[in-house]
mmCIF file of C-alpha atoms in Angstrom:
data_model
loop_
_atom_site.group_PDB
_atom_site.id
_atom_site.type_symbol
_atom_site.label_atom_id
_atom_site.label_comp_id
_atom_site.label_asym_id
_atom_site.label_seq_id
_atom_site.Cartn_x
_atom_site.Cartn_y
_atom_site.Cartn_z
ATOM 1 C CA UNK V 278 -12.914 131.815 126.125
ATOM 2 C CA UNK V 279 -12.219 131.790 122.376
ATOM 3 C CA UNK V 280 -13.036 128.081 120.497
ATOM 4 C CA UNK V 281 -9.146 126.295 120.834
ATOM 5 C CA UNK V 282 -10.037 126.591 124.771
ATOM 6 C CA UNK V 283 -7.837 129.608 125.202
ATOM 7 C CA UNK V 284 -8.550 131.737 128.230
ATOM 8 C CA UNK V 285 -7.160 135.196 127.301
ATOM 9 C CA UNK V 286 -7.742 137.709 130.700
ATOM 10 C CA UNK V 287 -6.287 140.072 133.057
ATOM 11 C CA UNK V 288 -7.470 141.252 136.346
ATOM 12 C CA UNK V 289 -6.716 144.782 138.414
ATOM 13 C CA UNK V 290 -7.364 145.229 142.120
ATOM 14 C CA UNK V 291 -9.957 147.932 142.784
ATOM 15 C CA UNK V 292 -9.710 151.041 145.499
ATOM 16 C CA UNK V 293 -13.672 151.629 144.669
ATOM 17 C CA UNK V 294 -15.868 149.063 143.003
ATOM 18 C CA UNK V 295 -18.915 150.915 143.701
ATOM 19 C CA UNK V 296 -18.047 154.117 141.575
ATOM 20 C CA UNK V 297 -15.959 151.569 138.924
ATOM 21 C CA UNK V 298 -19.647 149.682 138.157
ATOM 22 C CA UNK V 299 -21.473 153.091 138.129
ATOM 23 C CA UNK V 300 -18.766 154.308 135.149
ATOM 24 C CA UNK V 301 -18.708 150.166 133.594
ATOM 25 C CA UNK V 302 -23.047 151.547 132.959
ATOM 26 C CA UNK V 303 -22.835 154.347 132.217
ATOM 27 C CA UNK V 304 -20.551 153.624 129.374
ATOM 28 C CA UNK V 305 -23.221 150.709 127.925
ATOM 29 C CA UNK V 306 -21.711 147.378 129.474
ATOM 30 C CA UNK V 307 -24.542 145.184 129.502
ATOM 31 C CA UNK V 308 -25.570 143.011 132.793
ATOM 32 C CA UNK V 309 -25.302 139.523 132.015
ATOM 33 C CA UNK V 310 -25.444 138.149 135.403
ATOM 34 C CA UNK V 311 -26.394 139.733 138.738
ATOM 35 C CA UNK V 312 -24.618 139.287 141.866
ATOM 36 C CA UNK V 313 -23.854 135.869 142.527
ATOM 37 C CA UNK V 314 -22.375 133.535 145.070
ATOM 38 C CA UNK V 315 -19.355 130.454 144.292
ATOM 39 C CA UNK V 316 -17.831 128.198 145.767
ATOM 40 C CA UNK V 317 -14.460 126.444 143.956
ATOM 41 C CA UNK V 318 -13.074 123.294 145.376
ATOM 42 C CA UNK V 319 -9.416 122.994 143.758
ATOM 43 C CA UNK V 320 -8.524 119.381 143.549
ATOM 44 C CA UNK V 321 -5.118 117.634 143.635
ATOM 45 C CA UNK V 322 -3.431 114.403 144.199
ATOM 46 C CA UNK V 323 -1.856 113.615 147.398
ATOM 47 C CA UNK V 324 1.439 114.686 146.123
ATOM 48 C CA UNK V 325 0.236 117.919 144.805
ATOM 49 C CA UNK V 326 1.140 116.331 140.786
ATOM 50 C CA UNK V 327 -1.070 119.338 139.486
ATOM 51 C CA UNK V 328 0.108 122.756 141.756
ATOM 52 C CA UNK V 329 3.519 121.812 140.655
ATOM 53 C CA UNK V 330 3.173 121.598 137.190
ATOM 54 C CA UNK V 331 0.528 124.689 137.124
ATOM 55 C CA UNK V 332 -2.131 123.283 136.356
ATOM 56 C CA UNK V 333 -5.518 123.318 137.980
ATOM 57 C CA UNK V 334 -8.856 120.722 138.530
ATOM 58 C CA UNK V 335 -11.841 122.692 139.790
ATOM 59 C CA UNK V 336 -15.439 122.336 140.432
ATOM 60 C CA UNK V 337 -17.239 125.681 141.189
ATOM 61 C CA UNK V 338 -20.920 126.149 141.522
ATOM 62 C CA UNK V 339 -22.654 129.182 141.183
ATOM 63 C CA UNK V 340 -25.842 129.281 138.843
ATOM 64 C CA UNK V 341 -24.537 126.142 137.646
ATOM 65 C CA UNK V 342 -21.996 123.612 138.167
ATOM 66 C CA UNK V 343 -19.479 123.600 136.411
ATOM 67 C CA UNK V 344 -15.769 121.432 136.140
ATOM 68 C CA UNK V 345 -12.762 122.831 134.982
ATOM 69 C CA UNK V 346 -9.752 121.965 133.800
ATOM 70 C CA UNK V 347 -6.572 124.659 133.016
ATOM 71 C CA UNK V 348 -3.205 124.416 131.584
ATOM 72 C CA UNK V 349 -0.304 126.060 132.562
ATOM 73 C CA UNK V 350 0.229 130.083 132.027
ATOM 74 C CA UNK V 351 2.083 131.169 128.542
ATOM 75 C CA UNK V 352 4.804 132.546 130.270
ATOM 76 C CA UNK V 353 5.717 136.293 129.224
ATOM 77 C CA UNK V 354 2.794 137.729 127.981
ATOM 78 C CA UNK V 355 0.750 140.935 129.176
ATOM 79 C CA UNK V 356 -2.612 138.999 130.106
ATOM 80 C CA UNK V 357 -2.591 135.354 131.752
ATOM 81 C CA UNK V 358 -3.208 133.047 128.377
ATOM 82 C CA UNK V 359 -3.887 129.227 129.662
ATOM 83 C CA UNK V 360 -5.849 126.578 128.760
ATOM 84 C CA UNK V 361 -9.283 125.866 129.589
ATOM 85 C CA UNK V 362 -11.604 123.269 129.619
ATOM 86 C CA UNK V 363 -15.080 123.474 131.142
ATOM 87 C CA UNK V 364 -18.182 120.847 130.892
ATOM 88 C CA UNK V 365 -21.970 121.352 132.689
ATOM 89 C CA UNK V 366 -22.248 119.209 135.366
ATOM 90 C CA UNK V 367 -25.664 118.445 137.013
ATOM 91 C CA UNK V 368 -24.436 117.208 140.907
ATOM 92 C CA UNK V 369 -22.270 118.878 142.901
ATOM 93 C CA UNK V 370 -21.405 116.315 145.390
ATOM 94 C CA UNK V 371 -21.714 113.258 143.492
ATOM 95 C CA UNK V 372 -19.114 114.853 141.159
ATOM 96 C CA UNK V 373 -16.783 115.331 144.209
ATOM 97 C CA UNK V 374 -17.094 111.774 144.925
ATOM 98 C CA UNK V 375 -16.088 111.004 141.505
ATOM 99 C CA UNK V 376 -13.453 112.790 141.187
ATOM 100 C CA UNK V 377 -11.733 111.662 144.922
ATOM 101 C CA UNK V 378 -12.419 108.118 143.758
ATOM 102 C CA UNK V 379 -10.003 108.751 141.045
ATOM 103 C CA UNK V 380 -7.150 109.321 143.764
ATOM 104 C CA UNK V 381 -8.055 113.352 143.490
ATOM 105 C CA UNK V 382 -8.667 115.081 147.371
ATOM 106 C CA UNK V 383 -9.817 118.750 147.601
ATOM 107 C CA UNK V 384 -6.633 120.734 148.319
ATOM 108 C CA UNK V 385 -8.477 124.194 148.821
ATOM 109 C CA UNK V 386 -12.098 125.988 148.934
ATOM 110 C CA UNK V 387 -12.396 129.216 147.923
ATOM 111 C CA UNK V 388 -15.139 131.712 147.165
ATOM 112 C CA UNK V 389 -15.957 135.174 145.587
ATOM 113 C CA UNK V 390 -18.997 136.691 144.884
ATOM 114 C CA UNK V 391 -18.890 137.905 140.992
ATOM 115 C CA UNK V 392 -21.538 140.038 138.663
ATOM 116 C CA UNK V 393 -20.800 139.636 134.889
ATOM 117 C CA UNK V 394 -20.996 142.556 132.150
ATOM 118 C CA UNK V 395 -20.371 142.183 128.530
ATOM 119 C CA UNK V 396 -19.445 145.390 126.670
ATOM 120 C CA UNK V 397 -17.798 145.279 123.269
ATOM 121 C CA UNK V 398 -18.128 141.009 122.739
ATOM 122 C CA UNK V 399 -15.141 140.974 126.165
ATOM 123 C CA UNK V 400 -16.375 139.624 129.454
ATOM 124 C CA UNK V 401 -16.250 141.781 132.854
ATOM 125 C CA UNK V 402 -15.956 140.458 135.657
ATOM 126 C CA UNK V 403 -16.690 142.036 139.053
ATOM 127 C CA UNK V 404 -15.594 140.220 142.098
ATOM 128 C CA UNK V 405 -15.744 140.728 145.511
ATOM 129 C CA UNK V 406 -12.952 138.487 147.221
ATOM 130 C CA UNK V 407 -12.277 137.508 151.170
ATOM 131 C CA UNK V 408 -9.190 139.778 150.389
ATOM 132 C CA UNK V 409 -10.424 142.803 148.243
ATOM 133 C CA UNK V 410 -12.685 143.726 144.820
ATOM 134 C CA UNK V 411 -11.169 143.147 141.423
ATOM 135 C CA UNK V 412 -12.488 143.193 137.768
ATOM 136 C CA UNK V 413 -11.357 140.870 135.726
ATOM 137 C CA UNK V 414 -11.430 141.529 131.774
ATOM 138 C CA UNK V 415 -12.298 138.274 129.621
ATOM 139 C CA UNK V 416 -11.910 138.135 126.060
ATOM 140 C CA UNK V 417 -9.778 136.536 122.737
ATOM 141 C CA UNK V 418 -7.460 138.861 121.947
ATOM 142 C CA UNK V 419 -4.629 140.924 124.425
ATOM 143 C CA UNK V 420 -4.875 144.083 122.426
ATOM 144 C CA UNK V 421 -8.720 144.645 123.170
ATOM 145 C CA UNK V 422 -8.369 143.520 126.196
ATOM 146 C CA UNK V 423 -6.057 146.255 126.823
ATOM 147 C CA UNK V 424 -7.947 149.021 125.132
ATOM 148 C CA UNK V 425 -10.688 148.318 127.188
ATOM 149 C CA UNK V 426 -8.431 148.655 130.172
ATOM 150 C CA UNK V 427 -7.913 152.186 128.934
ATOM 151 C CA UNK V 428 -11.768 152.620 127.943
ATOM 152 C CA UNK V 429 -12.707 151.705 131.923
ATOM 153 C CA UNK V 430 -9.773 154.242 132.750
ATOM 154 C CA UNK V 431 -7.487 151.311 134.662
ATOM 155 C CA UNK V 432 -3.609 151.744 134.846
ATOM 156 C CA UNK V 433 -2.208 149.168 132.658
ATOM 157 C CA UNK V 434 0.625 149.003 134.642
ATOM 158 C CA UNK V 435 -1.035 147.913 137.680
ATOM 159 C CA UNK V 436 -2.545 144.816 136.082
ATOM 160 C CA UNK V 437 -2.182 141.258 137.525
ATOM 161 C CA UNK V 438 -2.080 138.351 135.962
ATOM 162 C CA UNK V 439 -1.605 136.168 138.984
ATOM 163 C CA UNK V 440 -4.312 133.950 139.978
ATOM 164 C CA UNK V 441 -6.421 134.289 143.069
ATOM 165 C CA UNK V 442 -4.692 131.087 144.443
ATOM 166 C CA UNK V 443 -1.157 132.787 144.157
ATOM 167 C CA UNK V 444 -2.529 135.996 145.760
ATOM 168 C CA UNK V 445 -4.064 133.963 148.544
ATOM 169 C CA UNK V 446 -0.843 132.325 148.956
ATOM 170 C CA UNK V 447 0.761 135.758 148.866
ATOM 171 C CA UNK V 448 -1.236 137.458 151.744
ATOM 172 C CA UNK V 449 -0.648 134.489 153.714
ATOM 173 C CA UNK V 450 2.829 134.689 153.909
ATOM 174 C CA UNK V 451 3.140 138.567 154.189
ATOM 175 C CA UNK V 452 0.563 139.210 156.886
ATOM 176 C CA UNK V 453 1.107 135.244 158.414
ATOM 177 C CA UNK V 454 -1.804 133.933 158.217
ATOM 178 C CA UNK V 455 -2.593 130.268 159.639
ATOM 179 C CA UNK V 456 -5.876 129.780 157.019
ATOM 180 C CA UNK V 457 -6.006 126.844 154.639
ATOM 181 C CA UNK V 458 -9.564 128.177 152.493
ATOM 182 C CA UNK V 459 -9.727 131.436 150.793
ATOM 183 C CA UNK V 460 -13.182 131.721 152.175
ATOM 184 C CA UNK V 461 -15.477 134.411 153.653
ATOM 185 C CA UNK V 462 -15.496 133.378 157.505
ATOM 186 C CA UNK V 463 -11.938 132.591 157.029
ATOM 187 C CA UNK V 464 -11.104 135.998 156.140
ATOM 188 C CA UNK V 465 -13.796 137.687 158.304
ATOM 189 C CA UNK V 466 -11.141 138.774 161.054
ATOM 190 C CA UNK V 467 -8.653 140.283 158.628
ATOM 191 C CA UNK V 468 -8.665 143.504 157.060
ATOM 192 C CA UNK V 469 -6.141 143.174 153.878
ATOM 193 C CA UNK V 470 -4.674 146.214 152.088
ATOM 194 C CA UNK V 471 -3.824 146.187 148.492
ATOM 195 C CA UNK V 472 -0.456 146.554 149.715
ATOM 196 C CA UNK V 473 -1.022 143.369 151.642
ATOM 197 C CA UNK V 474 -1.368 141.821 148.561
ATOM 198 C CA UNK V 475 1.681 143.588 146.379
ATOM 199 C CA UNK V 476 -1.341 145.079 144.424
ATOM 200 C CA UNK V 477 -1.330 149.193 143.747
ATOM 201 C CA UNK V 478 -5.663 149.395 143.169
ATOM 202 C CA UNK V 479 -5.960 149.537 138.931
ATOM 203 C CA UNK V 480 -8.456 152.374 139.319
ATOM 204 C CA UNK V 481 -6.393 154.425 141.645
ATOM 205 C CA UNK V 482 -6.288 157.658 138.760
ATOM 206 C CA UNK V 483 -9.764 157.492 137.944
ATOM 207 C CA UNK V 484 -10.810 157.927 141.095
ATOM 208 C CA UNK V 485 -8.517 159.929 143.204
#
């Protein structure tokens, strides 16, 4: 995230993670941190005031805790461009309580396991999903991001800028699922296809 709180990134489903890490090494992306488990509890008001104007309240702990706030997507570019604000936290659950005291109620959990490279000053993200593997490509300016889609040899065209919420939303309806949480033991009785999803896998040429 660049310093006027601008997160700048785009994410693309993956057919093979595996072999995608192997080439993101053995080009001289740099481990920043190992495999690691979160959990995101997406906070609203009653009336859902902040899905409908796209915006998001989040606390997610991984290594650390951490809340988040995000603005609405720029609508119309080629990477998602929102808003953010983060701040440390140092308890979990007393910052739940403080945030349902203030009218807020957790509207959904959801999980991922993610390992974090850096390669040429850009965040990647790898992240294994209930519904699939993605990388997700971090940095302050669309242009590099896209060259390094080209660098890690991902289609472009096959990049998605929605967020994991809207895909979760997305497989619900199209393979009718009856799951509120975008969570691991939700998920462990479905297989989902990129299809599924309305994804075509990013690294589909690379690897075919």
């Amino acid at each position: 995230m660049n310093r006027n709180h601008l997160e700048m990134e785009v994410k693309f489903y993956l057919n093979d993670s595996a072999s995608f890490e192997q080439r993101l090494r053995s080009i001289g992306a740099s481990l920043i941190q190992p495999r690691t488990f979160e959990t995101n509890l997406r906070f609203d008001t009653p009336n859902l005031e902040l899905t409908r104007d796209h915006r998001v309240l989040r606390l997610r702990q991984d290594q650390g805790i951490y809340l988040t706030y995000k603005g609405p997507s720029q609508p119309g570019e080629a990477v998602a461009i929102r808003q953010e604000i983060e701040i440390e936290v140092n308890d979990f659950d007393s910052t739940r309580l403080f945030l349902e005291a203030l009218g807020y109620q957790v509207n959904i959990i959801y999980e991922k396991w993610r390992t974090k490279y850096l390669l040429n000053d850009l965040e990647i993200d790898l992240d294994e999903m209930p519904f699939g593997h993605f990388v997700e490509i971090e940095g302050d300016d669309s242009v590099r991001i896209e060259r390094m889609a080209a660098m890690l040899a991902l289609n472009w065209g096959d990049r998605v800028t929605d967020s994991y919420i809207k895909l979760f939303e997305r497989v619900k309806n199209n393979l009718h699922l009856d799951v509120q949480n975008l969570t691991f033991g939700d998920f462990k009785d479905y297989k989902v296809l990129a299809s599924d999803l309305g994804l075509h896998p990013g690294d589909i040429v690379a690897y075919l």
